[in-house]
Tab-separated table of C-alpha atoms in Angstrom:
chain	number	residue	atom	x	y	z
A	547	MET	CA	4.739	-5.926	-26.772
A	548	ARG	CA	2.391	-4.775	-23.715
A	549	ALA	CA	1.563	-7.211	-21.085
A	550	PRO	CA	-1.984	-8.213	-20.293
A	551	LEU	CA	-3.840	-5.760	-18.001
A	552	GLY	CA	-0.667	-3.567	-17.893
A	553	GLN	CA	1.326	-6.048	-16.029
A	554	HIS	CA	5.298	-6.705	-16.535
A	555	PHE	CA	5.940	-10.091	-15.181
A	556	LEU	CA	9.007	-10.394	-13.111
A	557	LYS	CA	11.776	-12.859	-14.288
A	558	SER	CA	14.493	-11.949	-12.334
A	559	PRO	CA	15.623	-14.859	-9.709
A	560	SER	CA	17.416	-12.418	-7.494
A	561	ALA	CA	14.452	-10.069	-7.721
A	562	LEU	CA	11.751	-12.787	-6.936
A	563	ARG	CA	13.700	-14.192	-4.161
A	564	SER	CA	14.060	-10.508	-2.543
A	565	LEU	CA	10.513	-10.052	-2.813
A	566	SER	CA	9.355	-13.358	-1.759
A	567	GLN	CA	11.597	-12.770	1.422
A	568	ALA	CA	10.624	-9.123	1.894
A	569	ILE	CA	8.302	-10.426	4.940
A	570	PRO	CA	9.166	-13.514	6.875
A	571	LEU	CA	6.886	-16.455	5.779
A	572	SER	CA	6.826	-20.034	7.213
A	573	LYS	CA	4.017	-22.730	7.258
A	574	GLU	CA	2.393	-20.611	9.792
A	575	VAL	CA	1.845	-17.816	7.424
A	576	PHE	CA	-1.080	-17.265	5.323
A	577	VAL	CA	-0.131	-15.163	1.771
A	578	VAL	CA	-2.317	-13.303	-0.365
A	579	GLU	CA	-0.634	-12.994	-3.880
A	580	VAL	CA	-2.155	-10.303	-6.381
A	581	GLY	CA	-1.718	-10.994	-9.968
A	582	PRO	CA	0.315	-14.192	-10.023
A	583	GLY	CA	0.558	-13.850	-13.922
A	584	LYS	CA	2.335	-17.245	-14.947
A	585	GLY	CA	3.409	-18.071	-11.119
A	586	ALA	CA	7.169	-16.950	-11.031
A	587	LEU	CA	6.436	-15.520	-7.758
A	588	THR	CA	4.237	-18.045	-6.751
A	589	ALA	CA	6.735	-20.558	-6.970
A	590	TYR	CA	8.997	-18.897	-4.627
A	591	LEU	CA	6.573	-18.113	-2.160
A	592	LEU	CA	5.502	-21.753	-2.058
A	593	ARG	CA	8.939	-22.811	-1.168
A	594	THR	CA	8.603	-21.015	2.064
A	595	GLY	CA	6.209	-23.538	3.225
A	596	ALA	CA	3.543	-20.781	3.503
A	597	SER	CA	-0.161	-21.252	2.107
A	598	VAL	CA	-1.041	-19.048	-0.702
A	599	LEU	CA	-4.235	-17.770	-2.059
A	600	ALA	CA	-3.371	-16.273	-5.599
A	601	ILE	CA	-6.078	-13.921	-7.172
A	602	GLU	CA	-5.339	-13.584	-10.915
A	603	ARG	CA	-7.916	-10.917	-12.919
A	604	ASP	CA	-6.633	-12.342	-16.196
A	605	LYS	CA	-8.725	-15.563	-16.678
A	606	THR	CA	-6.448	-16.505	-19.681
A	607	LEU	CA	-3.705	-17.191	-17.230
A	608	ILE	CA	-5.682	-19.299	-14.577
A	609	ASP	CA	-5.610	-22.709	-16.617
A	610	GLY	CA	-1.806	-22.275	-16.996
A	611	LEU	CA	-1.240	-21.478	-13.221
A	612	GLN	CA	-3.751	-24.642	-12.225
A	613	ASN	CA	-1.573	-26.919	-14.418
A	614	ARG	CA	1.878	-25.567	-13.088
A	615	PHE	CA	0.688	-25.905	-9.455
A	616	ALA	CA	-1.727	-29.125	-9.882
A	617	GLU	CA	0.353	-30.680	-6.951
A	618	GLU	CA	0.146	-27.774	-4.586
A	619	VAL	CA	-3.397	-27.086	-5.384
A	620	ALA	CA	-4.272	-30.964	-4.876
A	621	SER	CA	-2.449	-30.510	-1.544
A	622	GLY	CA	-4.209	-27.261	-0.443
A	623	GLN	CA	-1.405	-25.097	0.087
A	624	VAL	CA	-2.235	-23.066	-2.856
A	625	ARG	CA	-5.596	-21.916	-3.994
A	626	ILE	CA	-5.951	-19.674	-7.354
A	627	VAL	CA	-8.851	-17.713	-7.857
A	628	ALA	CA	-10.252	-15.464	-10.608
A	629	GLY	CA	-10.964	-11.901	-9.090
A	630	ASP	CA	-10.115	-8.326	-8.894
A	631	VAL	CA	-8.562	-7.700	-5.279
A	632	ARG	CA	-10.299	-4.336	-5.191
A	633	ASP	CA	-13.541	-6.504	-4.665
A	634	GLN	CA	-14.520	-7.895	-1.544
A	635	GLU	CA	-15.409	-11.268	-2.958
A	636	TRP	CA	-11.859	-12.836	-2.513
A	637	MET	CA	-11.992	-12.232	1.073
A	638	LYS	CA	-14.268	-15.358	1.437
A	639	HIS	CA	-11.583	-17.456	0.729
A	640	LEU	CA	-9.390	-15.671	3.208
A	641	THR	CA	-7.940	-17.024	6.549
A	642	PRO	CA	-6.715	-14.290	8.664
A	643	PRO	CA	-4.250	-13.357	9.765
A	644	TYR	CA	-2.584	-12.958	6.370
A	645	VAL	CA	-0.112	-10.830	4.480
A	646	ILE	CA	0.250	-9.624	0.988
A	647	VAL	CA	3.282	-10.157	-1.583
A	648	ALA	CA	2.787	-9.250	-5.070
A	649	ASN	CA	4.188	-7.649	-8.277
A	650	ILE	CA	1.304	-5.583	-9.257
A	651	PRO	CA	0.430	-3.301	-12.377
A	652	TYR	CA	1.918	-0.138	-11.287
A	653	TYR	CA	-1.580	1.968	-12.145
A	654	LEU	CA	-3.062	-0.124	-9.384
A	655	THR	CA	-0.686	0.922	-6.405
A	656	SER	CA	-2.545	3.671	-4.787
A	657	SER	CA	-6.007	2.468	-5.343
A	658	LEU	CA	-4.727	-1.154	-3.882
A	659	LEU	CA	-3.101	0.272	-0.886
A	660	ARG	CA	-6.051	2.229	-0.280
A	661	HIS	CA	-8.299	-0.807	-0.250
A	662	LEU	CA	-6.125	-3.269	1.873
A	663	LEU	CA	-5.211	-0.452	4.512
A	664	SER	CA	-8.369	0.690	5.143
A	665	SER	CA	-10.386	-2.791	4.839
A	666	GLU	CA	-12.061	-4.264	7.881
A	667	LYS	CA	-9.779	-7.268	7.237
A	668	GLN	CA	-6.523	-5.803	7.079
A	669	PRO	CA	-3.298	-7.612	6.185
A	670	GLN	CA	-0.760	-7.789	8.784
A	671	ALA	CA	2.206	-6.622	6.475
A	672	VAL	CA	2.412	-5.804	2.722
A	673	ALA	CA	5.379	-6.358	0.454
A	674	LEU	CA	4.635	-5.172	-3.371
A	675	MET	CA	6.760	-4.350	-6.279
A	676	VAL	CA	6.012	-0.756	-7.383
A	677	GLN	CA	7.406	2.003	-9.414
A	678	LYS	CA	10.336	3.514	-7.458
A	679	GLU	CA	9.085	6.775	-7.596
A	680	ILE	CA	5.866	5.907	-5.855
A	681	ALA	CA	8.098	3.794	-3.186
A	682	GLU	CA	9.988	7.125	-2.659
A	683	ARG	CA	7.076	9.019	-2.228
A	684	VAL	CA	5.470	6.550	0.297
A	685	VAL	CA	8.730	6.520	2.489
A	686	MET	CA	9.200	10.418	2.062
A	687	ARG	CA	12.752	9.789	0.939
A	688	ASP	CA	13.112	13.294	-0.177
A	689	GLY	CA	11.375	14.375	3.238
A	690	LYS	CA	8.280	15.794	1.236
A	691	ALA	CA	4.874	14.516	2.378
A	692	SER	CA	1.941	13.919	0.258
A	693	LEU	CA	-1.721	12.654	0.646
A	694	LEU	CA	-0.451	9.184	0.007
A	695	SER	CA	2.551	8.801	2.097
A	696	LEU	CA	0.464	10.620	5.153
A	697	SER	CA	-2.436	7.837	4.565
A	698	VAL	CA	0.178	4.922	4.507
A	699	HIS	CA	2.015	6.069	7.543
A	700	LEU	CA	-1.593	6.418	9.524
A	701	PHE	CA	-1.949	2.687	9.030
A	702	GLY	CA	1.719	1.238	9.144
A	703	LYS	CA	5.332	1.614	8.495
A	704	PRO	CA	6.477	1.826	5.027
A	705	LYS	CA	10.138	1.073	4.000
A	706	LEU	CA	11.710	0.832	0.625
A	707	LEU	CA	13.521	-2.321	0.725
A	708	GLN	CA	15.472	-2.159	-2.578
A	709	THR	CA	15.227	-0.720	-6.253
A	710	VAL	CA	14.904	-3.307	-9.181
A	711	PRO	CA	16.274	-2.732	-12.424
A	712	LYS	CA	13.998	-2.689	-15.480
A	713	THR	CA	15.834	-5.735	-16.724
A	714	ALA	CA	14.361	-7.744	-14.253
A	715	PHE	CA	10.925	-7.625	-15.928
A	716	SER	CA	9.353	-8.715	-19.223
A	717	PRO	CA	8.531	-6.894	-20.999
A	718	GLN	CA	10.527	-4.171	-19.327
A	719	PRO	CA	8.668	-1.361	-18.079
A	720	SER	CA	9.568	2.098	-18.796
A	721	VAL	CA	10.192	2.963	-15.142
A	722	ALA	CA	12.512	1.920	-12.446
A	723	SER	CA	11.187	-0.339	-9.486
A	724	ALA	CA	11.588	-1.044	-5.948
A	725	ILE	CA	10.065	-3.359	-3.237
A	726	LEU	CA	8.027	-1.294	-0.939
A	727	THR	CA	7.290	-3.281	2.368
A	728	ILE	CA	4.500	-2.004	5.089
A	729	THR	CA	4.730	-3.507	8.500
A	730	ASP	CA	2.821	-3.194	11.713
A	731	ILE	CA	-0.314	-2.517	10.071
A	732	HIS	CA	-2.777	-1.312	12.450
A	733	ALA	CA	-6.146	0.232	12.505
A	734	PRO	CA	-5.880	3.718	13.925
A	735	PRO	CA	-8.553	4.671	16.451
A	736	GLN	CA	-11.827	5.606	14.403
A	737	HIS	CA	-11.997	9.027	15.844
A	738	VAL	CA	-8.423	10.137	14.806
A	739	ARG	CA	-8.808	8.700	11.673
A	740	ASP	CA	-12.242	10.665	10.979
A	741	ALA	CA	-10.292	13.919	11.736
A	742	PHE	CA	-7.164	13.083	9.970
A	743	PHE	CA	-8.327	12.917	6.547
A	744	PRO	CA	-10.523	15.846	6.136
A	745	LEU	CA	-7.629	17.571	7.740
A	746	ILE	CA	-4.984	16.365	5.140
A	747	LYS	CA	-6.925	16.949	2.263
A	748	THR	CA	-7.407	20.560	2.955
A	749	ALA	CA	-3.899	20.951	3.636
A	750	PHE	CA	-3.119	19.423	0.464
A	751	ARG	CA	-5.787	21.024	-1.540
A	752	GLU	CA	-3.698	23.607	-3.573
A	753	LYS	CA	-0.062	21.919	-2.976
A	754	ARG	CA	1.958	25.204	-3.341
A	755	LYS	CA	-0.142	27.291	-1.227
A	756	GLN	CA	1.125	28.158	2.193
A	757	ILE	CA	-0.648	26.364	4.867
A	758	GLY	CA	-1.816	29.641	6.745
A	759	LYS	CA	-4.016	30.460	3.806
A	760	LYS	CA	-5.588	27.169	3.490
A	761	PHE	CA	-6.805	27.302	7.086
A	762	ALA	CA	-7.370	30.926	7.155
A	763	GLY	CA	-10.850	30.542	8.594
A	764	ASP	CA	-10.056	27.562	11.136
A	765	THR	CA	-8.095	29.294	13.870
A	766	LYS	CA	-7.885	26.065	15.905
A	767	VAL	CA	-5.880	24.513	13.231
A	768	LEU	CA	-3.641	27.351	13.001
A	769	ASP	CA	-3.064	27.500	16.987
A	770	LEU	CA	-2.256	23.773	16.963
A	771	LEU	CA	0.193	24.308	14.081
A	772	ARG	CA	1.949	27.328	15.989
A	773	GLN	CA	2.154	25.068	18.912
A	774	HIS	CA	3.906	22.433	17.014
A	775	HIS	CA	6.383	25.083	15.727
A	776	ILE	CA	4.881	25.386	12.068
A	777	SER	CA	5.087	28.635	10.578
A	778	ALA	CA	1.749	29.650	8.829
A	779	ALA	CA	4.000	30.133	5.594
A	780	SER	CA	4.995	26.431	5.475
A	781	ARG	CA	3.534	24.157	2.784
A	782	ALA	CA	1.530	21.296	3.662
A	783	GLU	CA	4.456	18.847	2.222
A	784	ASP	CA	7.090	20.029	4.658
A	785	ILE	CA	4.907	19.254	7.817
A	786	PRO	CA	5.698	15.877	9.339
A	787	PHE	CA	3.135	12.884	9.856
A	788	SER	CA	3.602	13.104	13.775
A	789	VAL	CA	2.159	16.737	13.531
A	790	TRP	CA	-0.755	16.012	11.699
A	791	TYR	CA	-1.622	12.834	13.566
A	792	ALA	CA	-1.203	15.083	16.953
A	793	ILE	CA	-3.388	17.870	15.757
A	794	ALA	CA	-6.270	15.166	14.234
A	795	GLU	CA	-5.988	13.423	17.807
A	796	HIS	CA	-6.453	16.814	19.415
A	797	MET	CA	-9.490	17.842	17.347
A	798	SER	CA	-11.151	14.599	17.538
A	799	ARG	CA	-11.529	14.974	21.196
A	800	THR	CA	-12.792	18.303	21.087
A	801	GLU	CA	-15.159	18.227	18.282
A	802	GLY	CA	-17.163	15.982	15.585
A	803	ARG	CA	-15.883	15.475	12.075
A	804	GLY	CA	-17.429	13.889	8.979
A	805	THR	CA	-15.859	10.403	8.290
A	806	ILE	CA	-14.140	10.063	5.228
A	807	GLY	CA	-12.009	7.017	4.108
A	808	LEU	CA	-8.574	6.674	2.908
């Protein structure tokens, strides 16, 4: 049977412990948990002493969470709200600075990262249970860049903390999972950001096409690539983040670029 809203509930104590400890937590830390489900991870987060804002989209689970954590709700250590984290409404309950810790439906990964990292109220750090393949793509484990990995690197430092077997979930997902952390989250200079996204979106428009052909009409980009010892025969996925950032920074100082978000 498929879980509500595509969610696979984490049941393994060791995996729950690892996710709750992926980011250092204490009484001084405010945690936003996305999709607490039945509260398995919530319980581990509360043991750290941290204050928790639990955002649950499935309203059928809210009453169970309220009952399970009645004492913590009464004390103010946890607040349970109904909503979608991709909306802005939950931020009115927010006490910055904060971190995100969550086991999310995997189809939300890209959109959730986009929303959180580009938000005006960015989290300080993020720890997510995600599909292993996505985590590997974000950290560029195979050395290949993508729009997603470059975008995440612009805002913080991603790390694949550990893999998690299918048996750690109920119902079991069809794919392997991993804990992905993003630390040192920051807002890049707006002028660099405005140049960076149009640049990489052009670069990845046709994945297998050589970079020289994609920027055939932009001699400035080609000159900058050559200055970084990047051949026109290279493909976008083989060019490291540091080169794209340096080019975007240079271009942002010399010409205006339209604003395109993450």
